[in-house]
GROMACS .gro file of C-alpha atoms in nm:
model
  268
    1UNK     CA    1   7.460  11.415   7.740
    2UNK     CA    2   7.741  11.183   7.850
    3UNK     CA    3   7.664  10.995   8.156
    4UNK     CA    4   7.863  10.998   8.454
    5UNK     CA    5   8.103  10.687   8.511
    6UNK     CA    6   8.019  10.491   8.808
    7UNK     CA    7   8.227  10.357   9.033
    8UNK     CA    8   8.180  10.123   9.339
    9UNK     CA    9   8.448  10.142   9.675
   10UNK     CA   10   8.505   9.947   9.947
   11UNK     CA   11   8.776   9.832  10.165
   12UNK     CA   12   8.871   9.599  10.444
   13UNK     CA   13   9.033   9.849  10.708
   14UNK     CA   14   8.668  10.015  10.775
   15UNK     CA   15   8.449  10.278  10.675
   16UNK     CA   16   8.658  10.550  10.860
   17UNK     CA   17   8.994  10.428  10.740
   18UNK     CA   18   9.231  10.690  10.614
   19UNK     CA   19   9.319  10.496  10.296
   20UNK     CA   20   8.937  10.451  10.212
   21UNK     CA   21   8.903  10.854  10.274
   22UNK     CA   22   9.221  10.935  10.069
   23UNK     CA   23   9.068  10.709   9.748
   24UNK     CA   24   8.740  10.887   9.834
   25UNK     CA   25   8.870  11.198   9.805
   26UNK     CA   26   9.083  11.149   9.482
   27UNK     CA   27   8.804  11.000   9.266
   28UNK     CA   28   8.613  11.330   9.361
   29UNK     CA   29   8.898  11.513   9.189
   30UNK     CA   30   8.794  11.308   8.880
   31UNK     CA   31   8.542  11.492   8.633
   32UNK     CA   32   8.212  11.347   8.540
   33UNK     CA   33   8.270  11.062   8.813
   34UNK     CA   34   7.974  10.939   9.045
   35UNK     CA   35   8.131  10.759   9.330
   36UNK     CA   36   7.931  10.509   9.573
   37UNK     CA   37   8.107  10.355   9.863
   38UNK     CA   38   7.999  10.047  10.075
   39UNK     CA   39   8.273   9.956  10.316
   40UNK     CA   40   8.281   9.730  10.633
   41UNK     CA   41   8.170   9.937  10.988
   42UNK     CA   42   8.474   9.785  11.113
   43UNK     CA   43   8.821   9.642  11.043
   44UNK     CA   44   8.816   9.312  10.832
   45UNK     CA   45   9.152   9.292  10.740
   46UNK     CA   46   9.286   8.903  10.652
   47UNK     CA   47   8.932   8.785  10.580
   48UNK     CA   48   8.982   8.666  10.265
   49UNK     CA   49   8.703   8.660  10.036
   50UNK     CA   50   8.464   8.545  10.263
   51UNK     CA   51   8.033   8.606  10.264
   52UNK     CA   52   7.829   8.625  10.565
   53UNK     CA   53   7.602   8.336  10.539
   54UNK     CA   54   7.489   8.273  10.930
   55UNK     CA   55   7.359   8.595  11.032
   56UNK     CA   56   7.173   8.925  10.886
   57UNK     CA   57   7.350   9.198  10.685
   58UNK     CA   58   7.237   9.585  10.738
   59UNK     CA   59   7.344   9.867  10.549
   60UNK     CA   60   7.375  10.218  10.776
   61UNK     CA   61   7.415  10.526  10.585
   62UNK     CA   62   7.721  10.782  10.668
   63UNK     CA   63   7.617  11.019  10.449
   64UNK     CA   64   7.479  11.060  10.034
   65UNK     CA   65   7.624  10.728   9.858
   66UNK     CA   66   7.820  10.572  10.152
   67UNK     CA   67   7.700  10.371  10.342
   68UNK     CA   68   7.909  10.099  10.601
   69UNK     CA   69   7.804   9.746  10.591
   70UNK     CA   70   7.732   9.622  10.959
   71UNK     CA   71   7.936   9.345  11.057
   72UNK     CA   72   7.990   9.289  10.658
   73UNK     CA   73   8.293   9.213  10.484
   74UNK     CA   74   8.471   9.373  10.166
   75UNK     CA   75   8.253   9.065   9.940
   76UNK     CA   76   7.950   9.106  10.145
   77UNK     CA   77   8.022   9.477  10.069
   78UNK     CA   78   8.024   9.409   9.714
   79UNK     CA   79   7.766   9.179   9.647
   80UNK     CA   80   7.474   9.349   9.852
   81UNK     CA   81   7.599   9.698   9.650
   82UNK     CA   82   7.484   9.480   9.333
   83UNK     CA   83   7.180   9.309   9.418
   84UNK     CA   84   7.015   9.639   9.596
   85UNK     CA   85   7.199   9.988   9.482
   86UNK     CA   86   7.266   9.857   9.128
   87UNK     CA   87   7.006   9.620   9.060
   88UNK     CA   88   6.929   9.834   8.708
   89UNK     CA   89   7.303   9.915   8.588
   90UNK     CA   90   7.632   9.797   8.746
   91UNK     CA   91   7.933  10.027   8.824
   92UNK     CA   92   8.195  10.083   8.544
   93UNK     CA   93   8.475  10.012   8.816
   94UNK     CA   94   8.526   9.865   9.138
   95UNK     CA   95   8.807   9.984   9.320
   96UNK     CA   96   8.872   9.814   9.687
   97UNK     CA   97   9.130  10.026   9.896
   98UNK     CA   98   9.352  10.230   9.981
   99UNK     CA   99   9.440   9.904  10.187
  100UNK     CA  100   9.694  10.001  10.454
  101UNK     CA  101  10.037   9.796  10.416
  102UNK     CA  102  10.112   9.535  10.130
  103UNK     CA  103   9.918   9.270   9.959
  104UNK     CA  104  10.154   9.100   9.766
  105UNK     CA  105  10.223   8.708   9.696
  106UNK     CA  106  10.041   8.473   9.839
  107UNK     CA  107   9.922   8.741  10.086
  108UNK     CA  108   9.652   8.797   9.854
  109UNK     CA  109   9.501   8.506   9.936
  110UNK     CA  110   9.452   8.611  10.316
  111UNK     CA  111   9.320   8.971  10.141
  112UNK     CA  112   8.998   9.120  10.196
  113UNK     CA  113   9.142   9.406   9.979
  114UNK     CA  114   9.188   9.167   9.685
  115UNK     CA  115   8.883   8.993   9.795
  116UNK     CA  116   8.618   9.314   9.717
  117UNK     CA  117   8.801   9.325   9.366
  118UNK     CA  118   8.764   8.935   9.348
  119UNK     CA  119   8.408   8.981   9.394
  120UNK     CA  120   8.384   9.263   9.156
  121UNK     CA  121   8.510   9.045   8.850
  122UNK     CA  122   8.280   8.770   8.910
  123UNK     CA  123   7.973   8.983   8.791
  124UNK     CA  124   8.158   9.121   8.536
  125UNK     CA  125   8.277   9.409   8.671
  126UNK     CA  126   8.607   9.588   8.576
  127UNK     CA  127   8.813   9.604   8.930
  128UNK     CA  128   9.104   9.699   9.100
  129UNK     CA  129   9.271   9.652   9.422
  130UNK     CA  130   9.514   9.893   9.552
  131UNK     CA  131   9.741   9.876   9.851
  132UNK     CA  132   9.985  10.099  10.021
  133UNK     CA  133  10.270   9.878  10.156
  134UNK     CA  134  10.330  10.118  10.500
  135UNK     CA  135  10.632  10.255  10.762
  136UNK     CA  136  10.386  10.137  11.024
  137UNK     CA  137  10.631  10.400  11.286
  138UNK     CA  138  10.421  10.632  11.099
  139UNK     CA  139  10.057  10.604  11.252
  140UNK     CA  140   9.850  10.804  10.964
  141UNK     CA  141  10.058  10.711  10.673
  142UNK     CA  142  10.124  10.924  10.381
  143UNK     CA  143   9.876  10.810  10.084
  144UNK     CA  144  10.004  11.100   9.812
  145UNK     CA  145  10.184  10.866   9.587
  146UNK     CA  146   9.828  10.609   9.539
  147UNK     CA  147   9.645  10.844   9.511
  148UNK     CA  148   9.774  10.996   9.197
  149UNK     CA  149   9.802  10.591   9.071
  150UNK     CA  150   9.466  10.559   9.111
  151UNK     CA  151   9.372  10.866   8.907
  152UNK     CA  152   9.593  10.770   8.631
  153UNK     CA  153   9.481  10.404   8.625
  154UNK     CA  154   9.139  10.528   8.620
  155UNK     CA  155   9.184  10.764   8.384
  156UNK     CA  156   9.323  10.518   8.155
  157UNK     CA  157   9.032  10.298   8.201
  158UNK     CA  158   8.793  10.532   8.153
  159UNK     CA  159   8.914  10.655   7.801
  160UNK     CA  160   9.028  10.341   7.683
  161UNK     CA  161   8.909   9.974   7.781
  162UNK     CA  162   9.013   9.764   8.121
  163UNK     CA  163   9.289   9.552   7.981
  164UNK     CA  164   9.198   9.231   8.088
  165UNK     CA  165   8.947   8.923   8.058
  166UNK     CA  166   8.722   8.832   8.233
  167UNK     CA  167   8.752   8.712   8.652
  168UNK     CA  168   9.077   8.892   8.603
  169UNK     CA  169   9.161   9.218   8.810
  170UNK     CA  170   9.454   9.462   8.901
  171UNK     CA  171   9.646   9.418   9.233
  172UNK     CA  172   9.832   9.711   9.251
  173UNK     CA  173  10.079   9.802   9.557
  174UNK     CA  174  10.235  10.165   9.570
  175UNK     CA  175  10.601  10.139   9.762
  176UNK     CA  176  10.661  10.288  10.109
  177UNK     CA  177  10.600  10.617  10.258
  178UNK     CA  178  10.834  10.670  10.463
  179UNK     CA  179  10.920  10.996  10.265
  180UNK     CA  180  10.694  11.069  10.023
  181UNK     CA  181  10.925  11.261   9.796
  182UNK     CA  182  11.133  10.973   9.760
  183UNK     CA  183  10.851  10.878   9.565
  184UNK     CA  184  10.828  11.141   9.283
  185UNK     CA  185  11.022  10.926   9.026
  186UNK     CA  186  10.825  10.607   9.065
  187UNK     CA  187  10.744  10.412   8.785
  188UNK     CA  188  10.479  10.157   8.722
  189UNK     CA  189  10.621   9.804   8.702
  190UNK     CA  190  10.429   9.489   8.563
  191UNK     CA  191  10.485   9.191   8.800
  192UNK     CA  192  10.381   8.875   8.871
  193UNK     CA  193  10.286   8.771   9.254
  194UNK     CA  194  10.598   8.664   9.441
  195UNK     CA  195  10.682   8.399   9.714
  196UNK     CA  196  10.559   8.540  10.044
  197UNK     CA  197  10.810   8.348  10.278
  198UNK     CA  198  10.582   8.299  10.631
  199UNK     CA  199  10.679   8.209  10.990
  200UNK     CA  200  10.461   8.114  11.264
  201UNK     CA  201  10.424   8.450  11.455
  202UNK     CA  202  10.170   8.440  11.758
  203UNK     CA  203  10.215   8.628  12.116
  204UNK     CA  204  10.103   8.484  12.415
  205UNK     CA  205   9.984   8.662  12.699
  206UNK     CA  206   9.738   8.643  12.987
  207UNK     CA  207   9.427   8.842  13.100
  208UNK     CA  208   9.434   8.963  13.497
  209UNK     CA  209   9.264   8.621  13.560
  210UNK     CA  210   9.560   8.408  13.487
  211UNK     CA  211   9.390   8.279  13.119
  212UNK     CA  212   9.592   8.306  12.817
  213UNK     CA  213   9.520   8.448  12.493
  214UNK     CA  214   9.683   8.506  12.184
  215UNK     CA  215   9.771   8.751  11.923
  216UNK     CA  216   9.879   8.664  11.585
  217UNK     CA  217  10.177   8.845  11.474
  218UNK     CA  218  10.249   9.104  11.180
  219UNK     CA  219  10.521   8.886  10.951
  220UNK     CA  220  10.782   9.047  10.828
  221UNK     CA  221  10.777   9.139  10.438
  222UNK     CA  222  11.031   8.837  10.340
  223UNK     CA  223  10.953   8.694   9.965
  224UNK     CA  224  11.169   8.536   9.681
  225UNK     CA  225  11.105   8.505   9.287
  226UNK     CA  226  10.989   8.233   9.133
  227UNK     CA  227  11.263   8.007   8.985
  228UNK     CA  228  11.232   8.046   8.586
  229UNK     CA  229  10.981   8.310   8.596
  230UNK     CA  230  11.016   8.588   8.325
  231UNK     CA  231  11.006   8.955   8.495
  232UNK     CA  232  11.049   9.069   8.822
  233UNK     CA  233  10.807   9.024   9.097
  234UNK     CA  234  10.558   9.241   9.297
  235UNK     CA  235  10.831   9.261   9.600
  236UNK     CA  236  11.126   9.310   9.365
  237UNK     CA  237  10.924   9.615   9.258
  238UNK     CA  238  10.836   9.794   9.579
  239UNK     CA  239  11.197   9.714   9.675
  240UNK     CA  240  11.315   9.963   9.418
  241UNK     CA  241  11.051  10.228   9.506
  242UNK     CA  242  10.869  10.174   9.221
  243UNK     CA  243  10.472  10.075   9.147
  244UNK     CA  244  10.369   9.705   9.138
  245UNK     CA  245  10.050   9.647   8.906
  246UNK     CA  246   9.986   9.253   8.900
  247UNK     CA  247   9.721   9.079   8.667
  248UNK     CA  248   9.511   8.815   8.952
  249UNK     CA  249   9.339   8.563   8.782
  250UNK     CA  250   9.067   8.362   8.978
  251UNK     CA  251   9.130   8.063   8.792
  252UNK     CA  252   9.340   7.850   9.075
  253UNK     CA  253   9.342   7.512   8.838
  254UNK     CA  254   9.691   7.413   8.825
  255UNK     CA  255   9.675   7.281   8.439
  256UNK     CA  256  10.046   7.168   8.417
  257UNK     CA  257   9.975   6.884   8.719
  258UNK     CA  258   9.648   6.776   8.560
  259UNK     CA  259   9.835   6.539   8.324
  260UNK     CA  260  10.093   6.426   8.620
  261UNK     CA  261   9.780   6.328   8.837
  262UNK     CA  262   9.571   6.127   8.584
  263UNK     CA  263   9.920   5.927   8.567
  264UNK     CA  264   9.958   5.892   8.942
  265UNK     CA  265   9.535   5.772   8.953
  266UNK     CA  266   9.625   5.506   8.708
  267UNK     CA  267   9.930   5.375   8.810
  268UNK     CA  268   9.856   4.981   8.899
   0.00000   0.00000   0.00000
């Protein structure tokens, strides 16, 4: 009897996020698939790939194989789901998503998206992160076009082998919905992560007591290649309406300026 293939999901927008429920709910459409989802009780977005170290974690059960992590993150997410609910077999797949708007260049460092599938690769864990880059004039967002990606991705997986190494995982961003059907001809493009071009965005304002506050802005989606790079880039993708699947390696050594820095240490 062939054993069902397990896969773990989390996110960072929350348990109750519509992206989270769409994945859900296309995985079920899956044969032979046993899902279990652990996903933050509320919004974590930007937290990077961050563990809760100063303060207890508790898991709270939604109902059979979901549970929300209570004050956790998408890597507290993941690595409580390992040490307790698959302490005698891990999943076959993480997948950490459907993450509402982009996570592309260096935005992937900010990620708590990328950050669940970070911490599904360093246990050894075949892992994806998916993100819908959004029309955010459209409150729900339309999810259609990732969540037939993820089922073919998946599907591929499953009957073949993940195609990378090890601490290696898939960032993948589906293009916007601002018309789904738009969408029907869109291909899957392999890119590397491009420039993410940032700007100090914060709003001031001030409580009825006269004491400021602030609120970091939403950036606009500016990025440029990378001079010399083979390929196109994860924006360059999305900007044609197409799919943008990016191998993320965890390895952050940069190799080609070790050789430039041992001459700079002994320089007299």
């Amino acid at each position: 009897m062939q054993l069902a293939y397990k896969i773990l999901v989390t996110n960072d927008d929350g348990y109750e996020a519509k992206g989270l429920l769409s994945l859900i709910k296309a995985l079920r459409e899956l044969d032979d698939v046993e899902i279990t989802v652990v996903a933050p009780a509320s919004e974590k977005s930007a937290c990077g790939h961050s563990l809760t170290i100063i303060r207890p974690l508790r898991f709270v059960g939604v109902e059979d194989n979901f549970f929300k992590l209570d004050d956790g993150t998408p890597s507290d997410c993941v690595y409580l789901a390992l040490s307790t609910i698959f302490v005698d077999s891990k999943p076959d797949l993480l997948i950490s998503g459907i993450n509402r708007g982009s996570n592309m260049g260096e935005d992937i460092t900010y990620s708590g998206t990328a950050a669940g599938a970070m911490e599904g690769v360093l246990h050894g864990i075949a892992s994806i992160a998916i993100s819908q880059v959004m029309d955010f004039t459209n409150p729900d967002g339309d999810f259609t076009l990732a969540q037939e990606a993820i089922k073919k991705l998946v599907t591929k997986i499953r009957e073949g082998s993940f195609p990378l190494p090890e601490r290696e995982f898939l960032n993948v961003n589906i293009p916007p919905d601002i018309d789904s059907s738009d969408n029907k001809g869109a291909k899957i493009e392999v890119t590397y992560a491009g420039y993410r071009l940032y700007a100090n965005d914060s709003h001031l304002h001030r409580n009825p007591r006269g004491e400021e506050y602030y609120w970091l802005g939403t950036h606009p989606l500016n990025f440029s290649a990378r001079i010399g790079k083979e390929g196109i880039s994860d924006y360059e993708a999305i900007e044609a309406g197409n799919i943008s699947i990016t191998p993320i390696q965890l390895d952050m050594s940069a190799y080609k300026s070790m050789s430039v820095l041992k001459d700079w240490i002994e320089e007299q």
